[in-house]
mmCIF file of C-alpha atoms and ligand atoms in Angstrom:
data_model
loop_
_atom_site.group_PDB
_atom_site.id
_atom_site.type_symbol
_atom_site.label_atom_id
_atom_site.label_comp_id
_atom_site.label_asym_id
_atom_site.label_seq_id
_atom_site.Cartn_x
_atom_site.Cartn_y
_atom_site.Cartn_z
ATOM 1 C CA MET A 1 -130.416 76.974 88.538
ATOM 2 C CA THR A 2 -127.060 75.620 89.712
ATOM 3 C CA ASP A 3 -124.069 75.859 87.364
ATOM 4 C CA ILE A 4 -124.044 72.093 86.873
ATOM 5 C CA ILE A 5 -127.733 71.999 85.874
ATOM 6 C CA LYS A 6 -126.885 74.922 83.490
ATOM 7 C CA SER A 7 -124.030 72.991 81.925
ATOM 8 C CA ILE A 8 -126.145 69.967 81.360
ATOM 9 C CA GLU A 9 -129.055 72.087 79.775
ATOM 10 C CA ASN A 10 -126.556 73.821 77.313
ATOM 11 C CA ALA A 11 -124.923 70.377 76.392
ATOM 12 C CA GLN A 12 -128.319 69.305 75.084
ATOM 13 C CA TYR A 13 -128.234 72.040 72.447
ATOM 14 C CA ASN A 14 -124.454 72.468 71.755
ATOM 15 C CA ALA A 15 -123.032 68.828 72.479
ATOM 16 C CA SER A 16 -120.168 70.343 74.480
ATOM 17 C CA LEU A 17 -118.807 70.280 77.836
ATOM 18 C CA SER A 18 -115.441 70.947 79.203
ATOM 19 C CA LYS A 19 -113.324 68.629 81.329
ATOM 20 C CA SER A 20 -113.949 70.460 84.456
ATOM 21 C CA GLU A 21 -117.761 70.485 83.728
ATOM 22 C CA ILE A 22 -117.725 66.709 83.173
ATOM 23 C CA GLU A 23 -115.728 66.230 86.352
ATOM 24 C CA ALA A 24 -118.376 68.334 88.282
ATOM 25 C CA ILE A 25 -121.120 66.261 86.912
ATOM 26 C CA LEU A 26 -119.484 62.999 87.745
ATOM 27 C CA LYS A 27 -118.849 64.068 91.264
ATOM 28 C CA ASP A 28 -122.419 65.627 92.025
ATOM 29 C CA ASN A 29 -124.955 62.781 92.540
ATOM 30 C CA SER A 30 -127.797 65.161 93.321
ATOM 31 C CA ILE A 31 -128.180 65.882 89.551
ATOM 32 C CA ASN A 32 -128.236 62.211 88.275
ATOM 33 C CA ASP A 33 -131.859 62.229 87.398
ATOM 34 C CA PHE A 34 -131.629 65.411 85.581
ATOM 35 C CA LEU A 35 -128.609 64.233 83.672
ATOM 36 C CA PHE A 36 -130.346 60.881 82.755
ATOM 37 C CA ALA A 37 -133.374 62.748 81.528
ATOM 38 C CA ALA A 38 -131.340 65.169 79.542
ATOM 39 C CA ALA A 39 -129.564 62.189 77.800
ATOM 40 C CA ASP A 40 -132.748 60.570 77.076
ATOM 41 C CA LYS A 41 -134.168 63.609 75.497
ATOM 42 C CA VAL A 42 -131.078 63.866 73.363
ATOM 43 C CA ARG A 43 -131.325 60.244 72.323
ATOM 44 C CA GLN A 44 -134.876 60.627 71.374
ATOM 45 C CA LYS A 45 -134.363 63.697 69.296
ATOM 46 C CA TYR A 46 -131.219 62.443 67.444
ATOM 47 C CA VAL A 47 -131.708 58.668 67.045
ATOM 48 C CA GLY A 48 -135.376 58.236 67.845
ATOM 49 C CA ASN A 49 -137.297 55.529 69.715
ATOM 50 C CA GLU A 50 -135.914 52.670 67.687
ATOM 51 C CA VAL A 51 -133.612 50.098 69.566
ATOM 52 C CA HIS A 52 -131.184 48.088 67.387
ATOM 53 C CA LEU A 53 -130.616 44.564 68.456
ATOM 54 C CA ARG A 54 -127.225 42.853 67.681
ATOM 55 C CA GLY A 55 -126.945 39.118 68.014
ATOM 56 C CA LEU A 56 -123.661 38.602 69.772
ATOM 57 C CA ILE A 57 -121.702 35.455 69.123
ATOM 58 C CA GLU A 58 -118.795 34.565 71.530
ATOM 59 C CA PHE A 59 -116.931 32.145 69.400
ATOM 60 C CA SER A 60 -113.596 31.565 71.151
ATOM 61 C CA ASN A 61 -112.448 32.246 74.795
ATOM 62 C CA ILE A 62 -108.785 31.753 74.034
ATOM 63 C CA CYS A 63 -106.804 34.647 74.569
ATOM 64 C CA ARG A 64 -103.073 35.369 74.332
ATOM 65 C CA CYS A 65 -103.464 38.737 76.513
ATOM 66 C CA ASN A 66 -103.248 39.211 80.233
ATOM 67 C CA CYS A 67 -105.457 42.155 81.030
ATOM 68 C CA PHE A 68 -105.523 42.409 84.816
ATOM 69 C CA TYR A 69 -109.439 42.779 84.917
ATOM 70 C CA CYS A 70 -110.523 40.078 82.580
ATOM 71 C CA GLY A 71 -111.515 36.450 83.534
ATOM 72 C CA LEU A 72 -110.325 35.166 80.031
ATOM 73 C CA ARG A 73 -106.680 36.390 80.624
ATOM 74 C CA LYS A 74 -104.124 33.905 79.474
ATOM 75 C CA ASP A 75 -102.744 33.311 82.977
ATOM 76 C CA ASN A 76 -106.311 32.222 84.426
ATOM 77 C CA LEU A 77 -105.715 28.411 84.214
ATOM 78 C CA THR A 78 -109.137 27.758 85.678
ATOM 79 C CA VAL A 79 -111.067 28.667 82.499
ATOM 80 C CA GLN A 80 -112.104 25.704 80.417
ATOM 81 C CA ARG A 81 -111.213 27.077 76.880
ATOM 82 C CA TYR A 82 -113.171 26.489 73.688
ATOM 83 C CA ARG A 83 -112.956 27.498 70.304
ATOM 84 C CA MET A 84 -115.812 27.126 67.767
ATOM 85 C CA SER A 85 -115.177 25.697 64.081
ATOM 86 C CA ALA A 86 -115.958 27.973 61.324
ATOM 87 C CA ASP A 87 -118.925 25.927 60.481
ATOM 88 C CA GLU A 88 -120.283 26.547 63.877
ATOM 89 C CA ILE A 89 -119.806 30.309 63.909
ATOM 90 C CA ILE A 90 -121.520 30.410 60.404
ATOM 91 C CA SER A 91 -124.426 28.267 61.545
ATOM 92 C CA LEU A 92 -124.798 30.431 64.600
ATOM 93 C CA ALA A 93 -125.021 33.564 62.436
ATOM 94 C CA GLN A 94 -127.518 31.931 60.411
ATOM 95 C CA LYS A 95 -129.584 31.212 63.575
ATOM 96 C CA ALA A 96 -129.330 34.964 64.543
ATOM 97 C CA LYS A 97 -130.597 35.854 61.002
ATOM 98 C CA ASP A 98 -133.671 33.402 61.529
ATOM 99 C CA TYR A 99 -134.192 35.073 64.949
ATOM 100 C CA GLY A 100 -134.625 38.263 63.060
ATOM 101 C CA TYR A 101 -131.327 40.055 64.082
ATOM 102 C CA LYS A 102 -129.939 42.399 61.322
ATOM 103 C CA THR A 103 -126.501 42.386 62.667
ATOM 104 C CA VAL A 104 -124.246 39.956 64.233
ATOM 105 C CA VAL A 105 -121.232 40.646 66.438
ATOM 106 C CA LEU A 106 -118.499 38.208 66.456
ATOM 107 C CA GLN A 107 -116.442 38.540 69.694
ATOM 108 C CA SER A 108 -113.501 36.463 71.079
ATOM 109 C CA GLY A 109 -110.353 36.620 73.113
ATOM 110 C CA GLU A 110 -107.159 37.298 71.079
ATOM 111 C CA ASP A 111 -107.023 33.920 69.592
ATOM 112 C CA ALA A 112 -104.232 33.699 66.947
ATOM 113 C CA PHE A 113 -105.705 30.340 65.730
ATOM 114 C CA PHE A 114 -108.165 32.601 63.508
ATOM 115 C CA ASP A 115 -105.644 34.121 61.040
ATOM 116 C CA LYS A 116 -106.364 36.327 58.413
ATOM 117 C CA ASP A 117 -107.494 33.751 55.911
ATOM 118 C CA LYS A 118 -109.861 31.902 58.282
ATOM 119 C CA MET A 119 -111.380 35.080 59.496
ATOM 120 C CA CYS A 120 -112.013 36.333 56.095
ATOM 121 C CA LYS A 121 -113.674 33.218 54.998
ATOM 122 C CA ILE A 122 -115.973 33.464 58.067
ATOM 123 C CA ILE A 123 -116.689 37.013 57.372
ATOM 124 C CA SER A 124 -117.640 36.572 53.722
ATOM 125 C CA SER A 125 -119.817 33.435 54.410
ATOM 126 C CA ILE A 126 -121.798 35.431 57.068
ATOM 127 C CA LYS A 127 -122.132 38.441 54.713
ATOM 128 C CA GLN A 128 -123.879 36.240 52.214
ATOM 129 C CA PHE A 129 -126.711 36.023 54.569
ATOM 130 C CA GLY A 130 -127.346 39.778 54.102
ATOM 131 C CA LEU A 131 -126.435 40.609 57.670
ATOM 132 C CA ALA A 132 -124.315 43.570 58.961
ATOM 133 C CA LEU A 133 -121.268 42.319 60.586
ATOM 134 C CA THR A 134 -119.268 43.660 63.693
ATOM 135 C CA LEU A 135 -116.002 42.289 64.850
ATOM 136 C CA SER A 136 -114.622 42.478 68.300
ATOM 137 C CA ILE A 137 -111.477 40.378 68.315
ATOM 138 C CA GLY A 138 -108.887 42.697 69.415
ATOM 139 C CA GLU A 139 -105.755 44.292 68.180
ATOM 140 C CA LYS A 140 -104.659 43.205 64.711
ATOM 141 C CA SER A 141 -102.406 44.750 61.911
ATOM 142 C CA TYR A 142 -103.500 47.309 59.399
ATOM 143 C CA ASP A 143 -103.173 44.431 56.840
ATOM 144 C CA GLU A 144 -105.443 42.249 58.805
ATOM 145 C CA TYR A 145 -107.988 44.883 59.358
ATOM 146 C CA LYS A 146 -107.895 45.796 55.558
ATOM 147 C CA SER A 147 -108.578 42.203 54.697
ATOM 148 C CA TYR A 148 -111.514 42.027 57.089
ATOM 149 C CA LYS A 149 -113.057 44.970 55.484
ATOM 150 C CA GLU A 150 -112.442 43.790 51.968
ATOM 151 C CA ALA A 151 -114.269 40.533 53.154
ATOM 152 C CA GLY A 152 -117.281 42.583 54.009
ATOM 153 C CA ALA A 153 -117.020 43.366 57.759
ATOM 154 C CA ASP A 154 -118.913 46.686 58.491
ATOM 155 C CA ARG A 155 -118.004 47.625 62.178
ATOM 156 C CA TYR A 156 -115.219 47.003 64.574
ATOM 157 C CA LEU A 157 -115.510 47.238 68.511
ATOM 158 C CA LEU A 158 -112.153 47.994 70.346
ATOM 159 C CA ARG A 159 -112.457 49.614 73.594
ATOM 160 C CA ILE A 160 -109.736 51.945 74.685
ATOM 161 C CA GLU A 161 -110.478 50.786 78.237
ATOM 162 C CA THR A 162 -108.854 53.823 79.774
ATOM 163 C CA THR A 163 -107.138 56.782 78.417
ATOM 164 C CA ASP A 164 -104.990 56.988 81.590
ATOM 165 C CA LYS A 165 -101.707 55.987 80.131
ATOM 166 C CA GLU A 166 -100.056 55.092 83.438
ATOM 167 C CA LEU A 167 -103.123 52.998 84.507
ATOM 168 C CA TYR A 168 -103.296 51.535 81.060
ATOM 169 C CA LYS A 169 -99.823 50.260 81.398
ATOM 170 C CA LYS A 170 -100.442 48.664 84.706
ATOM 171 C CA LEU A 171 -103.425 46.726 83.468
ATOM 172 C CA HIS A 172 -102.145 45.510 80.298
ATOM 173 C CA PRO A 173 -98.839 43.643 80.349
ATOM 174 C CA SER A 174 -97.272 43.534 77.077
ATOM 175 C CA MET A 175 -99.589 45.529 75.382
ATOM 176 C CA THR A 176 -99.210 49.461 74.829
ATOM 177 C CA PHE A 177 -101.616 52.391 74.834
ATOM 178 C CA GLU A 178 -100.024 53.666 71.581
ATOM 179 C CA ASN A 179 -100.752 50.320 69.649
ATOM 180 C CA ARG A 180 -104.444 50.345 70.899
ATOM 181 C CA LEU A 181 -104.767 54.010 69.680
ATOM 182 C CA LYS A 182 -103.074 53.144 66.363
ATOM 183 C CA CYS A 183 -105.546 50.235 65.845
ATOM 184 C CA LEU A 184 -108.402 52.524 66.290
ATOM 185 C CA GLU A 185 -107.087 55.096 63.906
ATOM 186 C CA ASN A 186 -106.401 52.382 61.227
ATOM 187 C CA LEU A 187 -109.919 51.004 61.616
ATOM 188 C CA LYS A 188 -111.323 54.545 61.058
ATOM 189 C CA SER A 189 -109.003 55.135 58.107
ATOM 190 C CA LEU A 190 -110.128 51.797 56.544
ATOM 191 C CA GLY A 191 -113.730 52.957 56.762
ATOM 192 C CA PHE A 192 -115.181 50.753 59.407
ATOM 193 C CA GLU A 193 -117.793 52.100 61.703
ATOM 194 C CA VAL A 194 -115.648 52.227 64.930
ATOM 195 C CA GLY A 195 -116.731 51.477 68.377
ATOM 196 C CA THR A 196 -114.733 52.087 71.536
ATOM 197 C CA GLY A 197 -115.469 52.524 75.204
ATOM 198 C CA CYS A 198 -114.186 52.318 78.591
ATOM 199 C CA LEU A 199 -114.415 50.391 81.900
ATOM 200 C CA VAL A 200 -115.696 52.550 84.654
ATOM 201 C CA GLY A 201 -114.535 52.000 88.246
ATOM 202 C CA LEU A 202 -110.998 50.604 87.548
ATOM 203 C CA PRO A 203 -108.803 50.817 90.562
ATOM 204 C CA GLU A 204 -106.954 54.103 90.828
ATOM 205 C CA GLN A 205 -109.311 55.596 88.029
ATOM 206 C CA SER A 206 -110.203 59.230 88.783
ATOM 207 C CA ASP A 207 -112.990 61.351 87.672
ATOM 208 C CA GLU A 208 -110.512 63.380 85.646
ATOM 209 C CA SER A 209 -109.331 60.441 83.793
ATOM 210 C CA ILE A 210 -113.200 59.261 83.130
ATOM 211 C CA ALA A 211 -113.585 62.867 81.903
ATOM 212 C CA GLU A 212 -110.562 62.493 79.658
ATOM 213 C CA ASP A 213 -112.088 59.158 78.260
ATOM 214 C CA ILE A 214 -115.375 60.869 77.222
ATOM 215 C CA LEU A 215 -113.610 63.848 75.574
ATOM 216 C CA PHE A 216 -111.418 61.097 73.820
ATOM 217 C CA PHE A 217 -114.630 59.476 72.367
ATOM 218 C CA LYS A 218 -115.556 62.726 70.793
ATOM 219 C CA LYS A 219 -112.094 63.566 69.458
ATOM 220 C CA LEU A 220 -111.881 60.227 67.845
ATOM 221 C CA GLY A 221 -115.342 60.562 66.266
ATOM 222 C CA ALA A 222 -116.539 57.216 67.477
ATOM 223 C CA ASP A 223 -119.536 55.729 65.680
ATOM 224 C CA MET A 224 -120.503 53.535 68.813
ATOM 225 C CA ILE A 225 -119.637 53.712 72.426
ATOM 226 C CA GLY A 226 -119.859 50.731 74.574
ATOM 227 C CA LEU A 227 -118.951 51.008 78.168
ATOM 228 C CA GLY A 228 -119.783 49.282 81.549
ATOM 229 C CA PRO A 229 -118.903 49.052 85.191
ATOM 230 C CA PHE A 230 -115.691 47.106 85.958
ATOM 231 C CA ILE A 231 -116.764 43.922 87.643
ATOM 232 C CA PRO A 232 -114.023 42.112 89.717
ATOM 233 C CA CYS A 233 -113.374 38.596 88.599
ATOM 234 C CA PRO A 234 -112.233 35.628 90.514
ATOM 235 C CA ASN A 235 -108.691 34.347 89.707
ATOM 236 C CA THR A 236 -107.620 37.615 88.150
ATOM 237 C CA PRO A 237 -105.130 40.078 89.830
ATOM 238 C CA LEU A 238 -107.954 42.593 90.505
ATOM 239 C CA LYS A 239 -110.334 40.059 92.177
ATOM 240 C CA ASP A 240 -110.424 41.878 95.478
ATOM 241 C CA GLU A 241 -111.007 45.269 94.029
ATOM 242 C CA GLN A 242 -114.170 47.016 94.598
ATOM 243 C CA GLY A 243 -115.317 47.445 91.100
ATOM 244 C CA GLY A 244 -117.504 50.104 89.369
ATOM 245 C CA THR A 245 -121.328 51.088 90.271
ATOM 246 C CA LEU A 246 -124.116 50.896 87.845
ATOM 247 C CA ILE A 247 -124.872 54.493 88.594
ATOM 248 C CA LYS A 248 -121.413 55.871 87.600
ATOM 249 C CA ALA A 249 -121.344 53.670 84.514
ATOM 250 C CA LEU A 250 -124.873 55.222 83.617
ATOM 251 C CA LYS A 251 -123.538 58.754 84.146
ATOM 252 C CA VAL A 252 -120.510 58.160 82.032
ATOM 253 C CA MET A 253 -122.931 56.802 79.228
ATOM 254 C CA ALA A 254 -125.313 59.748 79.667
ATOM 255 C CA LEU A 255 -122.499 62.242 79.353
ATOM 256 C CA THR A 256 -121.262 60.335 76.164
ATOM 257 C CA ARG A 257 -124.843 60.730 74.743
ATOM 258 C CA LEU A 258 -124.734 64.561 75.384
ATOM 259 C CA LEU A 259 -121.542 64.781 73.537
ATOM 260 C CA LEU A 260 -122.073 62.419 70.840
ATOM 261 C CA PRO A 261 -125.735 62.819 70.278
ATOM 262 C CA ASP A 262 -126.249 60.660 67.065
ATOM 263 C CA ILE A 263 -124.117 57.697 67.738
ATOM 264 C CA ASN A 264 -124.933 54.065 68.688
ATOM 265 C CA ILE A 265 -124.795 53.208 72.451
ATOM 266 C CA PRO A 266 -125.519 49.929 73.724
ATOM 267 C CA ALA A 267 -127.015 49.084 77.068
ATOM 268 C CA THR A 268 -124.298 46.589 78.225
ATOM 269 C CA THR A 269 -124.696 43.201 79.743
ATOM 270 C CA ALA A 270 -122.344 44.334 82.524
ATOM 271 C CA MET A 271 -124.902 46.964 83.500
ATOM 272 C CA GLU A 272 -127.720 44.212 83.632
ATOM 273 C CA THR A 273 -125.206 42.146 85.739
ATOM 274 C CA LEU A 274 -124.972 44.491 88.486
ATOM 275 C CA GLN A 275 -128.742 45.204 88.670
ATOM 276 C CA GLU A 276 -131.601 43.453 87.195
ATOM 277 C CA ASN A 277 -133.132 45.837 84.622
ATOM 278 C CA GLY A 278 -129.843 47.709 84.609
ATOM 279 C CA ARG A 279 -130.013 47.522 80.772
ATOM 280 C CA LEU A 280 -133.573 49.063 80.815
ATOM 281 C CA LEU A 281 -132.276 51.948 82.881
ATOM 282 C CA ALA A 282 -129.552 52.498 80.353
ATOM 283 C CA LEU A 283 -132.105 52.616 77.472
ATOM 284 C CA GLN A 284 -133.844 55.336 79.438
ATOM 285 C CA SER A 285 -130.516 57.199 79.933
ATOM 286 C CA GLY A 286 -129.114 57.523 76.402
ATOM 287 C CA ALA A 287 -128.741 53.959 75.075
ATOM 288 C CA ASN A 288 -130.324 52.773 71.802
ATOM 289 C CA VAL A 289 -128.820 49.352 71.233
ATOM 290 C CA VAL A 290 -129.052 45.963 72.802
ATOM 291 C CA MET A 291 -126.784 42.960 72.131
ATOM 292 C CA PRO A 292 -128.375 39.894 73.096
ATOM 293 C CA ASN A 293 -126.213 36.689 73.298
ATOM 294 C CA VAL A 294 -126.835 34.037 70.689
ATOM 295 C CA THR A 295 -123.957 31.752 71.674
ATOM 296 C CA ASP A 296 -124.903 28.202 72.519
ATOM 297 C CA GLU A 297 -125.323 27.333 76.186
ATOM 298 C CA GLU A 298 -122.309 25.336 76.747
ATOM 299 C CA CYS A 299 -119.810 28.042 75.322
ATOM 300 C CA LYS A 300 -121.696 30.909 76.895
ATOM 301 C CA GLN A 301 -121.197 29.434 80.316
ATOM 302 C CA LYS A 302 -117.423 29.343 79.619
ATOM 303 C CA TYR A 303 -117.007 32.939 78.264
ATOM 304 C CA VAL A 304 -116.601 34.390 81.707
ATOM 305 C CA ILE A 305 -114.994 37.791 81.264
ATOM 306 C CA TYR A 306 -116.565 38.718 84.640
ATOM 307 C CA PRO A 307 -118.836 36.668 86.923
ATOM 308 C CA GLY A 308 -122.572 36.507 87.033
ATOM 309 C CA LYS A 309 -123.043 37.657 83.602
ATOM 310 C CA ALA A 310 -126.777 38.319 82.716
ATOM 311 C CA GLY A 311 -128.732 35.856 80.526
ATOM 312 C CA LEU A 312 -126.716 32.857 81.356
ATOM 313 C CA ASN A 313 -129.641 30.709 82.290
ATOM 314 C CA ASN A 314 -131.872 31.561 79.378
ATOM 315 C CA THR A 315 -131.830 30.155 75.715
ATOM 316 C CA ALA A 316 -131.088 32.667 72.980
ATOM 317 C CA GLN A 317 -134.708 32.558 72.004
ATOM 318 C CA GLU A 318 -136.036 33.098 75.541
ATOM 319 C CA TYR A 319 -133.516 35.875 75.999
ATOM 320 C CA LYS A 320 -134.385 37.600 72.965
ATOM 321 C CA ASN A 321 -138.180 37.409 73.489
ATOM 322 C CA SER A 322 -138.027 38.852 77.147
ATOM 323 C CA ILE A 323 -135.697 41.578 75.996
ATOM 324 C CA VAL A 324 -138.117 42.482 73.167
ATOM 325 C CA GLU A 325 -141.098 42.540 75.597
ATOM 326 C CA LYS A 326 -139.226 44.804 78.023
ATOM 327 C CA ILE A 327 -138.142 47.285 75.310
ATOM 328 C CA GLU A 328 -141.771 47.520 73.983
ATOM 329 C CA ALA A 329 -143.077 48.142 77.345
ATOM 330 C CA LEU A 330 -140.978 51.406 77.501
ATOM 331 C CA GLY A 331 -142.841 52.461 74.422
ATOM 332 C CA ARG A 332 -139.746 51.872 72.176
ATOM 333 C CA THR A 333 -139.743 49.829 69.042
ATOM 334 C CA ILE A 334 -137.335 47.269 67.597
ATOM 335 C CA SER A 335 -135.515 48.597 64.480
ATOM 336 C CA GLN A 336 -136.038 46.571 61.295
ATOM 337 C CA ASP A 337 -132.926 48.323 59.651
ATOM 338 C CA TYR A 338 -129.226 47.675 60.042
ATOM 339 C CA GLY A 339 -128.771 50.433 62.421
ATOM 340 C CA PHE A 340 -125.702 52.163 60.811
ATOM 341 C CA HIS A 341 -124.566 55.285 62.443
ATOM 342 C CA LYS A 342 -126.547 58.283 60.653
ATOM 343 C CA LYS A 343 -124.471 61.187 61.102
ATOM 344 C CA THR A 344 -126.604 64.358 61.860
ATOM 345 C CA VAL A 345 -124.137 66.587 63.665
HETATM 346 N N1 LIG B 1 -110.649 40.434 73.392
HETATM 347 C C1 LIG B 1 -111.386 41.453 72.767
HETATM 348 C C2 LIG B 1 -112.918 41.392 73.006
HETATM 349 C C3 LIG B 1 -113.405 40.662 74.218
HETATM 350 S S1 LIG B 1 -113.319 41.342 75.723
HETATM 351 C C4 LIG B 1 -111.045 42.755 73.403
HETATM 352 O O1 LIG B 1 -110.400 42.924 74.445
HETATM 353 O O2 LIG B 1 -111.190 43.765 72.734
HETATM 354 C C5 LIG B 1 -114.590 42.697 75.612
HETATM 355 C C6 LIG B 1 -114.783 43.580 76.740
HETATM 356 O O3 LIG B 1 -114.856 42.985 77.938
HETATM 357 C C7 LIG B 1 -113.254 44.375 76.880
HETATM 358 O O4 LIG B 1 -113.196 45.285 76.031
HETATM 359 C C8 LIG B 1 -113.485 44.915 78.322
HETATM 360 O O5 LIG B 1 -113.760 46.285 78.394
HETATM 361 C C9 LIG B 1 -114.475 43.974 78.908
HETATM 362 N N2 LIG B 1 -114.184 43.495 80.179
HETATM 363 C C10 LIG B 1 -113.210 42.629 80.422
HETATM 364 N N3 LIG B 1 -113.322 42.200 81.726
HETATM 365 C C11 LIG B 1 -114.029 42.949 82.272
HETATM 366 C C12 LIG B 1 -114.590 42.921 83.741
HETATM 367 N N4 LIG B 1 -113.957 42.290 84.790
HETATM 368 N N5 LIG B 1 -115.736 43.601 83.971
HETATM 369 C C13 LIG B 1 -116.321 44.333 83.042
HETATM 370 N N6 LIG B 1 -116.045 44.163 81.718
HETATM 371 C C14 LIG B 1 -114.924 43.693 81.475
HETATM 372 FE FE1 LIG B 2 -108.317 38.874 76.156
HETATM 373 FE FE2 LIG B 2 -110.033 40.892 75.753
HETATM 374 FE FE3 LIG B 2 -109.877 39.739 78.071
HETATM 375 FE FE4 LIG B 2 -107.947 41.446 77.417
HETATM 376 S S1 LIG B 2 -110.284 41.891 77.820
HETATM 377 S S2 LIG B 2 -107.726 39.322 78.371
HETATM 378 S S3 LIG B 2 -107.786 40.933 75.239
HETATM 379 S S4 LIG B 2 -110.534 38.796 76.147
#
């Protein structure tokens, strides 16, 4: 047995890997199948065969930030911007409930139009449907996060994107790594289930820095980790970069499952975008969550974080049915509960 295989074997039992072990695993592609199988076993043992579906509502593509990788960045003047009304958002959430979702995820650019009061009204209306609610709306003040929590929001997704501070600075004009981190700490202290994650395959991102990202997830005590390949987007400063690969993103995800055995890990749309059935591969390599889009057609087409996003040509209902069918064909079941993080380690 090679040392690398041995360290993967051990990690299945002690949920621990050193930075140099993670780097060695990332570099060696001969062990990929072994790694994916190990993550699949750990997923099965700790979170079982159920897959949690979360209905995603992309309610505004207006953003004041200028992240270099993202199609929705402020300086991209080719985007047709939209913003749903509170009523539209609430009625989509109702629709998600009717489709059978137990959780809705509200995602948007950093759109200042939705101030604290507007957001809290939307949150409390949706909570009346008996849904779990996840927010993914960017960096806010402690006070805003506190109000969202009091209005009933359960979870918050805010990817750290990269823990390489130099790279973070280059990619995020007028944002700081320190504030992003502070936001995550605030969310944790307020009692949110906290999700973070990273982009895989950013320019100048080393395996060492990815290893640090994974160790950061563990140190933070994340409840969810969403990660995916960086996909270059036209009309952004990184449009000509190479981007990440599906395999590398799956490896980072599998390693995350080994180190955080009982958390929720989505098979992300970016994975499906790079390869048809990429999401199913993810479900067999450590993932236990899928977030189908319930945004209506017209808005979905305009929410272009990266090009070629999977699922653009299906209605929300078609999309859900086909995902459910595929999940069941893997011998997995669709969860009927809220899918909160059940801590076992
Ligand atoms: N504005 C919010 C939520 C929307 S962006 C926020 O930034 O937190 C959601 C995620 O899309 C980001 O966290 C980022 O990791 C991802 N993303 C942005 N551009 C991308 C690209 N070109 N390829 C892959 N993922 C991308
Ligand atoms: Fe805005 Fe989020 Fe895109 Fe950054 S990643 S430009 S914050 S939508």
